[in-house]
PDB file of N, CA and C in Angstrom:
ATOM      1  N   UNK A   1       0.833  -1.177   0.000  1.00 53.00           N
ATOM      2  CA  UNK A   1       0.000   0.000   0.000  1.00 53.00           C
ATOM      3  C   UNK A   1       0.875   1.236   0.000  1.00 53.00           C
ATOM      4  N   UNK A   2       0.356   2.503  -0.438  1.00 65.00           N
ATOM      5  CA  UNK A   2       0.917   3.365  -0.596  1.00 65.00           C
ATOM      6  C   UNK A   2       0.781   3.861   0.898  1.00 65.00           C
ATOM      7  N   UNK A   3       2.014   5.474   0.922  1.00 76.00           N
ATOM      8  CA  UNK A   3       2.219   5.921   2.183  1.00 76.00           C
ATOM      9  C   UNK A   3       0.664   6.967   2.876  1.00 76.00           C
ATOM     10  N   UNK A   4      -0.214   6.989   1.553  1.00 91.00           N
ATOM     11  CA  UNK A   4      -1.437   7.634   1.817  1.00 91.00           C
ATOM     12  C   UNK A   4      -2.678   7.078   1.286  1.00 91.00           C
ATOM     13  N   UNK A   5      -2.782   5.568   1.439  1.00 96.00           N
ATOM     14  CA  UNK A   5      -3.175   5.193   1.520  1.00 96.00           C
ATOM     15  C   UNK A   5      -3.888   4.456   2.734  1.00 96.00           C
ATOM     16  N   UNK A   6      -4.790   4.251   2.828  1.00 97.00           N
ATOM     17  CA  UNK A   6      -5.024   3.224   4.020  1.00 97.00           C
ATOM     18  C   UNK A   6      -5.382   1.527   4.002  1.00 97.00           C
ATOM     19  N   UNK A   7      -4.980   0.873   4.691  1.00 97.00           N
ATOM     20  CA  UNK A   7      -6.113  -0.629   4.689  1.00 97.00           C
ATOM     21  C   UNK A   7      -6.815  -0.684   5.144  1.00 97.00           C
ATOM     22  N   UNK A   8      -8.113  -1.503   4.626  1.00 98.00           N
ATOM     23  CA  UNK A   8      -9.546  -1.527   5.760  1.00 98.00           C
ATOM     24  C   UNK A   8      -9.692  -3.015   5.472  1.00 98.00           C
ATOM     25  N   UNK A   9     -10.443  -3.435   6.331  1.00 98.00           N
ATOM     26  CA  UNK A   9     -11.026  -4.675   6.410  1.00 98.00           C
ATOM     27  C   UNK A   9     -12.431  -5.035   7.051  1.00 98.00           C
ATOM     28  N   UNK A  10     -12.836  -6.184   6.938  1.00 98.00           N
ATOM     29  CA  UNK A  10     -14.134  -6.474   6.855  1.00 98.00           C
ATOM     30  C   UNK A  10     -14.384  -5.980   8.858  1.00 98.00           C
ATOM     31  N   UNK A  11     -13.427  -6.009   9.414  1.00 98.00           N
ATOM     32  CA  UNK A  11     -13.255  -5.452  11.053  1.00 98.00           C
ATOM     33  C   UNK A  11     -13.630  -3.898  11.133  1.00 98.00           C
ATOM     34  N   UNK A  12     -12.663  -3.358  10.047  1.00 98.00           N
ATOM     35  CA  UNK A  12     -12.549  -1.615  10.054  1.00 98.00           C
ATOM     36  C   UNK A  12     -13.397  -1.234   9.136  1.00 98.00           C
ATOM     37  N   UNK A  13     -14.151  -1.921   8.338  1.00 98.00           N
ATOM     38  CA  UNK A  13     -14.610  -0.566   7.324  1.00 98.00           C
ATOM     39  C   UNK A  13     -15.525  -0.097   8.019  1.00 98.00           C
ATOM     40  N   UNK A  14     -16.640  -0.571   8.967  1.00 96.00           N
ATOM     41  CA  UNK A  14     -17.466   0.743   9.303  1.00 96.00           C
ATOM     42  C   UNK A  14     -16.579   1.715  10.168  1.00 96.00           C
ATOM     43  N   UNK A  15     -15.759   1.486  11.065  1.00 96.00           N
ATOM     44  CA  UNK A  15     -15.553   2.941  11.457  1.00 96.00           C
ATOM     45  C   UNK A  15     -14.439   3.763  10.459  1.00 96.00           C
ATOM     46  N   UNK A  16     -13.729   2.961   9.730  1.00 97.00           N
ATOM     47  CA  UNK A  16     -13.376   3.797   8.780  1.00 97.00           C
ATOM     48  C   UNK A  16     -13.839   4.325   7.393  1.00 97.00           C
ATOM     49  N   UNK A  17     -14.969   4.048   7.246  1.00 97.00           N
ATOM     50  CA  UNK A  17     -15.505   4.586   5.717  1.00 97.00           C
ATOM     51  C   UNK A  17     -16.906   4.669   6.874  1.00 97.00           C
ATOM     52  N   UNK A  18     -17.968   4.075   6.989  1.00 94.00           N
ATOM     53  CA  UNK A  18     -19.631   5.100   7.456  1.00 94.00           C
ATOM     54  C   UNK A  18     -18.668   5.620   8.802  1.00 94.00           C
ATOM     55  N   UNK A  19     -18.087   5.540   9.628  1.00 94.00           N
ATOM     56  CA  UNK A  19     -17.868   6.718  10.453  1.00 94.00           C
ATOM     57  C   UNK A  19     -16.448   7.952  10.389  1.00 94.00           C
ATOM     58  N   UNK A  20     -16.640   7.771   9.301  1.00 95.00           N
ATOM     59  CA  UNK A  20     -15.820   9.122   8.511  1.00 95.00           C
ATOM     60  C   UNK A  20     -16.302  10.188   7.984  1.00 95.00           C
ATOM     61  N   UNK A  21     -15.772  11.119   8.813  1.00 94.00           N
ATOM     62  CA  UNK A  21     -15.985  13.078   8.518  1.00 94.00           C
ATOM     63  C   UNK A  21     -16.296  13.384   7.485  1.00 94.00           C
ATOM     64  N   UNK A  22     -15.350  12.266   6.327  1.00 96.00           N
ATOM     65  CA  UNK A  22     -14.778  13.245   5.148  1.00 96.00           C
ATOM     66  C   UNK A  22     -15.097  12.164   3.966  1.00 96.00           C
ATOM     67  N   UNK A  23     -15.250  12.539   2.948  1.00 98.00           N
ATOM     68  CA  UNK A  23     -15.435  11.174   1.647  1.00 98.00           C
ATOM     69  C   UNK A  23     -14.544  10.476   2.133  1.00 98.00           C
ATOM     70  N   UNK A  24     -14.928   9.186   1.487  1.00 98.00           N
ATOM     71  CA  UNK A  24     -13.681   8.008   1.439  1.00 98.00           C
ATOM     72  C   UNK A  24     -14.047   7.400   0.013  1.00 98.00           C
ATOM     73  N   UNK A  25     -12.798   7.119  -0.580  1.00 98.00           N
ATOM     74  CA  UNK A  25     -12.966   6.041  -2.134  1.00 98.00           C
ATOM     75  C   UNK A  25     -12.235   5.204  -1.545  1.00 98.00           C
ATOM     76  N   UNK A  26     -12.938   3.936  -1.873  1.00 99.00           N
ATOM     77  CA  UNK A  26     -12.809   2.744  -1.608  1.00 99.00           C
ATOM     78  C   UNK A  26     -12.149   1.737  -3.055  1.00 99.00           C
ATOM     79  N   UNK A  27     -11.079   1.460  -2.926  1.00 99.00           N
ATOM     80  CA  UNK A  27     -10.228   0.066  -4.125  1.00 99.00           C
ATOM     81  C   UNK A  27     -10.471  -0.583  -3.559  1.00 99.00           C
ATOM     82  N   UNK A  28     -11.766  -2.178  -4.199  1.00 99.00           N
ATOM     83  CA  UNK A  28     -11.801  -3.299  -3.807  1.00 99.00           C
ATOM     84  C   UNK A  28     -10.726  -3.879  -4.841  1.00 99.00           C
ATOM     85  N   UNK A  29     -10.094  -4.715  -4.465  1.00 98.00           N
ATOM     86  CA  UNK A  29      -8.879  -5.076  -5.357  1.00 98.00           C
ATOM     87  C   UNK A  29      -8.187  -6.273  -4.678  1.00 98.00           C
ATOM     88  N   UNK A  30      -7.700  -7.118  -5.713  1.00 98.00           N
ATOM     89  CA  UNK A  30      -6.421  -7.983  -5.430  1.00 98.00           C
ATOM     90  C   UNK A  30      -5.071  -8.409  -5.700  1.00 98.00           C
ATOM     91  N   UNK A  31      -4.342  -9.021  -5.181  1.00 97.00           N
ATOM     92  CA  UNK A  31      -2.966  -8.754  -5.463  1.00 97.00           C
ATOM     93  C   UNK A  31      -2.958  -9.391  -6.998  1.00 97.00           C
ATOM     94  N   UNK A  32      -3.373 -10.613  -7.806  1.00 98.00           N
ATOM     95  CA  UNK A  32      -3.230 -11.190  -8.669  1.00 98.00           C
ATOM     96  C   UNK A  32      -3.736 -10.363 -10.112  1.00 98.00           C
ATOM     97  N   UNK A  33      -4.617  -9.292  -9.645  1.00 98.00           N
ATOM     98  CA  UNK A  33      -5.295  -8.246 -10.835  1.00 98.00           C
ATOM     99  C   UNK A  33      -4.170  -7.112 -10.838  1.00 98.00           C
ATOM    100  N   UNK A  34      -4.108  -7.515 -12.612  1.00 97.00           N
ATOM    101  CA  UNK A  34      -3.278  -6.403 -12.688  1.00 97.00           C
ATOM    102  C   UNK A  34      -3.729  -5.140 -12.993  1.00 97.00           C
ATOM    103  N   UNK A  35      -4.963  -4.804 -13.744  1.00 98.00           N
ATOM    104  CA  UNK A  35      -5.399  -3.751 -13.450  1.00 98.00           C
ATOM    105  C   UNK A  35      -5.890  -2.962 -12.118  1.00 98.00           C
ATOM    106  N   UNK A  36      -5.526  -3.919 -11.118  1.00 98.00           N
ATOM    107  CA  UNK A  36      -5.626  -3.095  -9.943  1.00 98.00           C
ATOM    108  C   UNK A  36      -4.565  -2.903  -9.261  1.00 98.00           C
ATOM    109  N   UNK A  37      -3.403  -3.523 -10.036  1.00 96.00           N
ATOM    110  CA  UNK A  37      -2.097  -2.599 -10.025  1.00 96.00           C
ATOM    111  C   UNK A  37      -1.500  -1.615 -10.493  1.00 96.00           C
ATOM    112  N   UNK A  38      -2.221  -1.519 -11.828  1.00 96.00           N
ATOM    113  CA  UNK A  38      -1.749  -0.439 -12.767  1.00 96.00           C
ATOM    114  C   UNK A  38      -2.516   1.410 -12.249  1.00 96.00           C
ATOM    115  N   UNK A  39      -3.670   0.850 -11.498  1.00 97.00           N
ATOM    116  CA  UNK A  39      -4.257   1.949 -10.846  1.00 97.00           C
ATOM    117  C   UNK A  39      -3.928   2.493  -9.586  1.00 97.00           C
ATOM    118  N   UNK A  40      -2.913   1.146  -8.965  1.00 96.00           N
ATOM    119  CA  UNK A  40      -2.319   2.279  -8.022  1.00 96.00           C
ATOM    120  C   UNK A  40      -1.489   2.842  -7.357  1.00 96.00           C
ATOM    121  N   UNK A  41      -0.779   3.470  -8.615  1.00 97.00           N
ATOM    122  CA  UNK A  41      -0.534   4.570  -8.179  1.00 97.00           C
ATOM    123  C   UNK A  41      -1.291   6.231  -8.652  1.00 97.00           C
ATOM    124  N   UNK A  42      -2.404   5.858  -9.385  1.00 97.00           N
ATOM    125  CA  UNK A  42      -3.221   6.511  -9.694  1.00 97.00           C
ATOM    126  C   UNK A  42      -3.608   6.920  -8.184  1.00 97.00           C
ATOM    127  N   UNK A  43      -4.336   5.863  -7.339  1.00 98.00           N
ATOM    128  CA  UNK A  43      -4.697   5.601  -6.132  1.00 98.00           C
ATOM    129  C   UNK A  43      -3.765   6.972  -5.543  1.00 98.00           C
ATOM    130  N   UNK A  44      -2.609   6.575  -5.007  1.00 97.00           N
ATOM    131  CA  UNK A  44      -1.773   6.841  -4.261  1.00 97.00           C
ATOM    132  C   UNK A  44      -1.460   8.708  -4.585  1.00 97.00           C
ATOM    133  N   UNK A  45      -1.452   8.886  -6.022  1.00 97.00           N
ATOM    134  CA  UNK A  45      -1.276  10.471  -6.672  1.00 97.00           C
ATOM    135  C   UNK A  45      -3.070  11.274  -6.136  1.00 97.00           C
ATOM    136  N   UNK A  46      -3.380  10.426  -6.184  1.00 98.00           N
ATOM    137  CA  UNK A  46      -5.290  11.552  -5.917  1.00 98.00           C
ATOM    138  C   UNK A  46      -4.985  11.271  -4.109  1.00 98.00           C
ATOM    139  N   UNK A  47      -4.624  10.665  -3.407  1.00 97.00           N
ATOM    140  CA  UNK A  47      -4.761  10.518  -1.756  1.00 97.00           C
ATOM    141  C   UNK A  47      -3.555  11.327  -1.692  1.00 97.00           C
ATOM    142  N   UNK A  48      -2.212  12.084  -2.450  1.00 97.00           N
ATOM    143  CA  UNK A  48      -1.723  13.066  -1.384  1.00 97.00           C
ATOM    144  C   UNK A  48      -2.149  14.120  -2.008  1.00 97.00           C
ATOM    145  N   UNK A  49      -2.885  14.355  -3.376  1.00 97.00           N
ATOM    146  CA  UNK A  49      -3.452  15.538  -3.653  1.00 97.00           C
ATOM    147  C   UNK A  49      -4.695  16.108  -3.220  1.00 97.00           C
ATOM    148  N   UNK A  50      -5.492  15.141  -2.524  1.00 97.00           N
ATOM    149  CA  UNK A  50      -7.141  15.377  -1.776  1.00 97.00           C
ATOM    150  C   UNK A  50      -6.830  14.955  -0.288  1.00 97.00           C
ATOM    151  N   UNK A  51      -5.450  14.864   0.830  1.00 94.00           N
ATOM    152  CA  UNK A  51      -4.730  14.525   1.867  1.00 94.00           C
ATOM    153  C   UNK A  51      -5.729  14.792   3.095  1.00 94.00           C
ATOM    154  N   UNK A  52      -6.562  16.583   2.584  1.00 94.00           N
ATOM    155  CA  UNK A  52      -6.888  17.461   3.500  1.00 94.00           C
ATOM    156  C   UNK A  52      -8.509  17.112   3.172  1.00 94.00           C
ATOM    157  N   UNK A  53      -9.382  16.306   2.193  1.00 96.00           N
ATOM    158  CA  UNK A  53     -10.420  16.426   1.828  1.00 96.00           C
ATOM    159  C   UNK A  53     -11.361  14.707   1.495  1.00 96.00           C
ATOM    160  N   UNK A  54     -10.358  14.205   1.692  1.00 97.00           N
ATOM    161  CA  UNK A  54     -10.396  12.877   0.971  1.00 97.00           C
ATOM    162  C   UNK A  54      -9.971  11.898   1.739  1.00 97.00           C
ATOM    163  N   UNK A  55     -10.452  10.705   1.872  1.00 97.00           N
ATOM    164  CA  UNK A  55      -9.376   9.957   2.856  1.00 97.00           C
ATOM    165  C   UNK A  55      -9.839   8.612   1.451  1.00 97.00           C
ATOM    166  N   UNK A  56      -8.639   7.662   1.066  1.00 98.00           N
ATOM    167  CA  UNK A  56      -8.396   6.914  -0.029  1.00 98.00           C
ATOM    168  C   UNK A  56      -8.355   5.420   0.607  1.00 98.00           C
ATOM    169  N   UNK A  57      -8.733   4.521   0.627  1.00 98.00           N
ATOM    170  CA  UNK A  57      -8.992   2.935   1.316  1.00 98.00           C
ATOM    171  C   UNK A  57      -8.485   2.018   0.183  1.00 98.00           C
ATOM    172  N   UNK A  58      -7.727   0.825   0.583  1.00 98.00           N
ATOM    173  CA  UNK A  58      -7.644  -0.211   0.085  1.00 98.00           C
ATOM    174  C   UNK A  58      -7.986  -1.436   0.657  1.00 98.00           C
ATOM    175  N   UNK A  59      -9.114  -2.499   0.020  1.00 99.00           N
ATOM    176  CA  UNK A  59      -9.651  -3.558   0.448  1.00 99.00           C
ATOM    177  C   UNK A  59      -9.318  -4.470  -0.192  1.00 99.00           C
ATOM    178  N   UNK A  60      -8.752  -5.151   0.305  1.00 98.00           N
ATOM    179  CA  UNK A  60      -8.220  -6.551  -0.961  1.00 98.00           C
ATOM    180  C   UNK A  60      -9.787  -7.424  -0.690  1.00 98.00           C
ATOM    181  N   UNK A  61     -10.067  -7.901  -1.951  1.00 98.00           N
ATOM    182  CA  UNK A  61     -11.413  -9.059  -1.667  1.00 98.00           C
ATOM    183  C   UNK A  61     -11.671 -10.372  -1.695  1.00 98.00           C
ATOM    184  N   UNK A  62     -10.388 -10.887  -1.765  1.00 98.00           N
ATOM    185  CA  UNK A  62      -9.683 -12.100  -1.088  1.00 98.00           C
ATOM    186  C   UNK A  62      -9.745 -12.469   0.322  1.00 98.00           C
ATOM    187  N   UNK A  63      -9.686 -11.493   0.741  1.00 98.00           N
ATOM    188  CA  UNK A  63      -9.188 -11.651   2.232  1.00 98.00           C
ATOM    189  C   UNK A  63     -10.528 -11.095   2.896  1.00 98.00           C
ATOM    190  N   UNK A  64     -11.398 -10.285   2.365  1.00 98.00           N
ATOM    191  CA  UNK A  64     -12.341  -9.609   3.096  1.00 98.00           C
ATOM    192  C   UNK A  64     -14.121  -9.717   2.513  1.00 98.00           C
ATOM    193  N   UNK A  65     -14.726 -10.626   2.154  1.00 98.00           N
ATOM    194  CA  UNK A  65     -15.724 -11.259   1.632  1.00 98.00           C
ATOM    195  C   UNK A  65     -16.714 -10.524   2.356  1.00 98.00           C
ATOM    196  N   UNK A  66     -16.736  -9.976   3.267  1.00 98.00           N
ATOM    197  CA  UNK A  66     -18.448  -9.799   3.781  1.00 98.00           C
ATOM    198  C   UNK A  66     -18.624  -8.082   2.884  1.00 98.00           C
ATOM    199  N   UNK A  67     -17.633  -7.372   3.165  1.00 98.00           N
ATOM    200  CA  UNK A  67     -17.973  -5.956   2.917  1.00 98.00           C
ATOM    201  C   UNK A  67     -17.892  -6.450   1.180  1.00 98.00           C
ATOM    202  N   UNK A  68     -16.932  -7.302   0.657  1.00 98.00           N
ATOM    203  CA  UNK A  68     -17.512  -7.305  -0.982  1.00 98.00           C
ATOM    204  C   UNK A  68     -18.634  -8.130  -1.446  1.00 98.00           C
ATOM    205  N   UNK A  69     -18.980  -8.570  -0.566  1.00 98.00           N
ATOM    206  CA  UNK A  69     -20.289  -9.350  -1.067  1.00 98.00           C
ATOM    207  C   UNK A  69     -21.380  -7.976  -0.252  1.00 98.00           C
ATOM    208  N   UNK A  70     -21.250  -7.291   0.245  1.00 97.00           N
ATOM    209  CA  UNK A  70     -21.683  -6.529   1.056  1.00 97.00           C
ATOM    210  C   UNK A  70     -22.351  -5.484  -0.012  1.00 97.00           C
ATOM    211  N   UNK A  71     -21.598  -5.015  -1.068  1.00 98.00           N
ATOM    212  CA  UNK A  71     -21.414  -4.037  -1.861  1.00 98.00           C
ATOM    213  C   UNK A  71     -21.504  -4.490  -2.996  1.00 98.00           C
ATOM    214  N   UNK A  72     -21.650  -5.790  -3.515  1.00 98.00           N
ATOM    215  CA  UNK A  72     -21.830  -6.636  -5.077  1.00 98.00           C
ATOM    216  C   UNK A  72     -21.028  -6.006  -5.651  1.00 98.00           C
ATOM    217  N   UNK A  73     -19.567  -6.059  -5.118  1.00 98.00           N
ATOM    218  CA  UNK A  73     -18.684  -5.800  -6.070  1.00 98.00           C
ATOM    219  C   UNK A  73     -18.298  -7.476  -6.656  1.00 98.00           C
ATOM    220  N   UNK A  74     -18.562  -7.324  -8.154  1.00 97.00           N
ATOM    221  CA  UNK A  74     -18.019  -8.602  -8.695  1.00 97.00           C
ATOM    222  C   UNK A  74     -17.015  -8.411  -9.640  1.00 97.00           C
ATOM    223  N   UNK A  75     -16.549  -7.312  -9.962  1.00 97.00           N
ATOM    224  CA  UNK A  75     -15.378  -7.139 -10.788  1.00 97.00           C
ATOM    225  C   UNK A  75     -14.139  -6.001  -9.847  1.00 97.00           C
ATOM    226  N   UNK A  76     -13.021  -6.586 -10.636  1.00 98.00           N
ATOM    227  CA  UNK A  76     -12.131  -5.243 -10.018  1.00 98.00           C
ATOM    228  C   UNK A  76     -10.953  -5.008 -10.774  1.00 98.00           C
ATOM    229  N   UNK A  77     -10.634  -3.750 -10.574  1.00 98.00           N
ATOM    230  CA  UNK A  77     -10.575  -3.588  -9.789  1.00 98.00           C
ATOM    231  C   UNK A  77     -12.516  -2.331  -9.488  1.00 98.00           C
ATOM    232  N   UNK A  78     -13.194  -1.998  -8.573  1.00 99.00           N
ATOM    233  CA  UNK A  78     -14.453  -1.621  -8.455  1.00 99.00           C
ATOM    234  C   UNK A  78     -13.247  -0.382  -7.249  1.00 99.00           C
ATOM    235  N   UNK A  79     -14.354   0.727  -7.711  1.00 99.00           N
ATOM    236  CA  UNK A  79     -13.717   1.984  -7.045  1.00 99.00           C
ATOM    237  C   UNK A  79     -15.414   2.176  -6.409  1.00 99.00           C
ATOM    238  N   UNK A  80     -15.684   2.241  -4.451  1.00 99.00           N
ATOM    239  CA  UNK A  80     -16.997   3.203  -4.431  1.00 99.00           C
ATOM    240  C   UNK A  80     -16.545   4.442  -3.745  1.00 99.00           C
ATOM    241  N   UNK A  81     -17.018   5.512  -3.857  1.00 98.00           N
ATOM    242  CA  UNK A  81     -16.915   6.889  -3.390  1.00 98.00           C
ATOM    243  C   UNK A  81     -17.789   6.641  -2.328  1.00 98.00           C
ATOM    244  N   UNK A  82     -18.052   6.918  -0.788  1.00 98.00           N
ATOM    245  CA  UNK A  82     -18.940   6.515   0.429  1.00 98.00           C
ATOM    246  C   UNK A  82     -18.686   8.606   0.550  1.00 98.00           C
ATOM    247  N   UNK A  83     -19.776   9.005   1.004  1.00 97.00           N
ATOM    248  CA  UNK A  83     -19.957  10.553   1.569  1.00 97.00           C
ATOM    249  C   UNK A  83     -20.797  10.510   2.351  1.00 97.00           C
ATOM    250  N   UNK A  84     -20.802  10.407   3.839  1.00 95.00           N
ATOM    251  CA  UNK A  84     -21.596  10.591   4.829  1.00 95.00           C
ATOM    252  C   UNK A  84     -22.175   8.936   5.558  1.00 95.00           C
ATOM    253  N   UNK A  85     -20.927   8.193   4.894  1.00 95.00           N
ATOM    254  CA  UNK A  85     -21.088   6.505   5.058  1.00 95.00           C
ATOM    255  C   UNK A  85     -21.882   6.179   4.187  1.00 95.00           C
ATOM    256  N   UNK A  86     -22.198   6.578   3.168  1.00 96.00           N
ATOM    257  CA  UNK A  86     -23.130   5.934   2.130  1.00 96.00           C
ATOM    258  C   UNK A  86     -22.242   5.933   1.162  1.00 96.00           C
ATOM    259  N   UNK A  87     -22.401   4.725  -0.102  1.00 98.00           N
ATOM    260  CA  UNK A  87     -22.479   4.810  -1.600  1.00 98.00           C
ATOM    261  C   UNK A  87     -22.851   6.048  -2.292  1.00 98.00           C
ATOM    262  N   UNK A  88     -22.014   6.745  -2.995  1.00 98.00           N
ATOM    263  CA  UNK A  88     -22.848   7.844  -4.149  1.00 98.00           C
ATOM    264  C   UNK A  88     -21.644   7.376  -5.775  1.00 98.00           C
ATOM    265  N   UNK A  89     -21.247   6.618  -5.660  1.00 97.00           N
ATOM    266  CA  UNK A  89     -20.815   6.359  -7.138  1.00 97.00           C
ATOM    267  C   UNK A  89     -19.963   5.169  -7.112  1.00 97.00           C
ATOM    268  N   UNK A  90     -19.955   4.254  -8.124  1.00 97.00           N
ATOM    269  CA  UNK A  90     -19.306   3.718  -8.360  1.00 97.00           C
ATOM    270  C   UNK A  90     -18.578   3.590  -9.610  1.00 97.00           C
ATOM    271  N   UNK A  91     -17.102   3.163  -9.762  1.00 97.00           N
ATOM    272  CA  UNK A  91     -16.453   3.048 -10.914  1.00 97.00           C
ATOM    273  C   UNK A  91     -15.942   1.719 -11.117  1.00 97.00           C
ATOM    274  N   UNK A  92     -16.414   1.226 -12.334  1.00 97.00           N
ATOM    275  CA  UNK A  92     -15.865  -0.210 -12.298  1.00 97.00           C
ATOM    276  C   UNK A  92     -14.716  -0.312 -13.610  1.00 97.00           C
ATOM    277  N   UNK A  93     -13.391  -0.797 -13.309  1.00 96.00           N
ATOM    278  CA  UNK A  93     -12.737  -1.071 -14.032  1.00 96.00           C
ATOM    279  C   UNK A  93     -11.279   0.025 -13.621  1.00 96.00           C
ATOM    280  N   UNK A  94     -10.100  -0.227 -14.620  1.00 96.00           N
ATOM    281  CA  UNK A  94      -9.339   0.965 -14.426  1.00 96.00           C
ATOM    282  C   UNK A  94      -9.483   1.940 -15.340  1.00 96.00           C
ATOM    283  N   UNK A  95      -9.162   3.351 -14.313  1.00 95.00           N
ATOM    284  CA  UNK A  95      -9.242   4.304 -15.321  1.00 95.00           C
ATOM    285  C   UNK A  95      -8.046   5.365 -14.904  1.00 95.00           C
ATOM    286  N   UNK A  96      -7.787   6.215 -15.757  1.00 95.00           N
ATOM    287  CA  UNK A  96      -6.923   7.526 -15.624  1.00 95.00           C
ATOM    288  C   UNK A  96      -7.477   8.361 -14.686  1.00 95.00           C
ATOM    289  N   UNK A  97      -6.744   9.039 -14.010  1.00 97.00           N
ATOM    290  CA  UNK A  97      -6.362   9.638 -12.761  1.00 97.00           C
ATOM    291  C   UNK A  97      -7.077  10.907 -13.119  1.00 97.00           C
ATOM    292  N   UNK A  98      -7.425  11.713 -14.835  1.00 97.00           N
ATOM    293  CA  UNK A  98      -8.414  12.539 -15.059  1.00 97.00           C
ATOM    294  C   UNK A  98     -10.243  11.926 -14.529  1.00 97.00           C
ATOM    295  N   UNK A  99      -9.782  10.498 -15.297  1.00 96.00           N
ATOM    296  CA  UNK A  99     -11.361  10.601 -15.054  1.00 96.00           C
ATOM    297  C   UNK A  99     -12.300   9.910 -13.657  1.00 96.00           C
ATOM    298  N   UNK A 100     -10.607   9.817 -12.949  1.00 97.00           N
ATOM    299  CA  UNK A 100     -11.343   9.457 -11.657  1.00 97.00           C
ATOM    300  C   UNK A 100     -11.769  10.579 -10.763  1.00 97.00           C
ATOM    301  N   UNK A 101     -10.856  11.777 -11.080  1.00 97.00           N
ATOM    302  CA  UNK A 101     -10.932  12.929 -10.287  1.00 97.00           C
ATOM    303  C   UNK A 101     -12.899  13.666 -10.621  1.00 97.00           C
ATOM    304  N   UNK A 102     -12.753  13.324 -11.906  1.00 96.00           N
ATOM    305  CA  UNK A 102     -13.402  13.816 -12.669  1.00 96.00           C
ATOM    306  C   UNK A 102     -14.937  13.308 -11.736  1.00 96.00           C
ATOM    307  N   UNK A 103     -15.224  12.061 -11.694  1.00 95.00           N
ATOM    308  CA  UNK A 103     -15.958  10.984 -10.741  1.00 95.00           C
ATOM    309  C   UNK A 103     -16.192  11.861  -9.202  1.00 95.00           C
ATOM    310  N   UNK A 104     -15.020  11.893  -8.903  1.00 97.00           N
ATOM    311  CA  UNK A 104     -15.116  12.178  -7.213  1.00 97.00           C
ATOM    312  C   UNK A 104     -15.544  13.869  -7.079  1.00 97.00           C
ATOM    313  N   UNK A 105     -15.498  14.366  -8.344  1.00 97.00           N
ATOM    314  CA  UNK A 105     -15.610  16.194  -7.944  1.00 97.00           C
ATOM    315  C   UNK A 105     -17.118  16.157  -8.083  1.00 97.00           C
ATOM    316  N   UNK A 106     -17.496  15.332  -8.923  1.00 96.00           N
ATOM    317  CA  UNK A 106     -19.261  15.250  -9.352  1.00 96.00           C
ATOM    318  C   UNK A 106     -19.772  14.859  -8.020  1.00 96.00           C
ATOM    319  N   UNK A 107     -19.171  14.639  -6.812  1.00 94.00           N
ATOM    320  CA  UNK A 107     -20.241  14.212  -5.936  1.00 94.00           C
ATOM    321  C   UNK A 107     -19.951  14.800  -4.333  1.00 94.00           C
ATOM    322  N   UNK A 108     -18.774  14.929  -4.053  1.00 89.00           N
ATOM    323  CA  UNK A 108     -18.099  15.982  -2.976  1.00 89.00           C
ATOM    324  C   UNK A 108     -18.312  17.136  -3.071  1.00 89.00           C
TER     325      UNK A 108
END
């Protein structure tokens, strides 16, 4: 994981994504997908540029089955934006670091 990044798990995600101040985007992802390697450091460039506004999560879904079956994420890498502990967008697949920003300004 990156240095501004965080880990959550099926233990932490409610108090770290529904009992969080501030948005959180959520990477459900695993080590064997490579497009959910190639995104992050996409990941890692939007969490020290949104540091003060944003807080950025990584969930591997290997290891953590209830919150991804939780969320019907069935592909990944699956990006959700949570604002006020809720879902308001999801992105499925990888994308460029324009059009993720692009995603997260439409709803913050």
């Amino acid at each position: 994981m990156g240095a501004h990044t965080i880990t959550i798990t099926d233990d932490t995600f409610d108090e770290e994504v529904k009992g969080s101040s501030e948005p959180v985007l959520v990477d459900f992802w695993a080590e064997w997908c490579g497009p959910c390697r190639m995104i992050a450091p996409v990941l890692e460039e939007i969490a020290v540029a949104r540091k003060d506004t944003l807080k950025v999560a990584k969930l591997n879904i290997d290891d953590n089955l209830a919150i991804t079956t939780r969320f019907d994420v069935q592909s990944i890498p699956t990006l959700i934006l949570f604002k006020d502990g809720e879902p308001v967008a999801r992105v499925v697949g990888a994308r460029g670091r324009a059009a993720l920003e692009e995603e997260i300004d439409r709803h913050v």
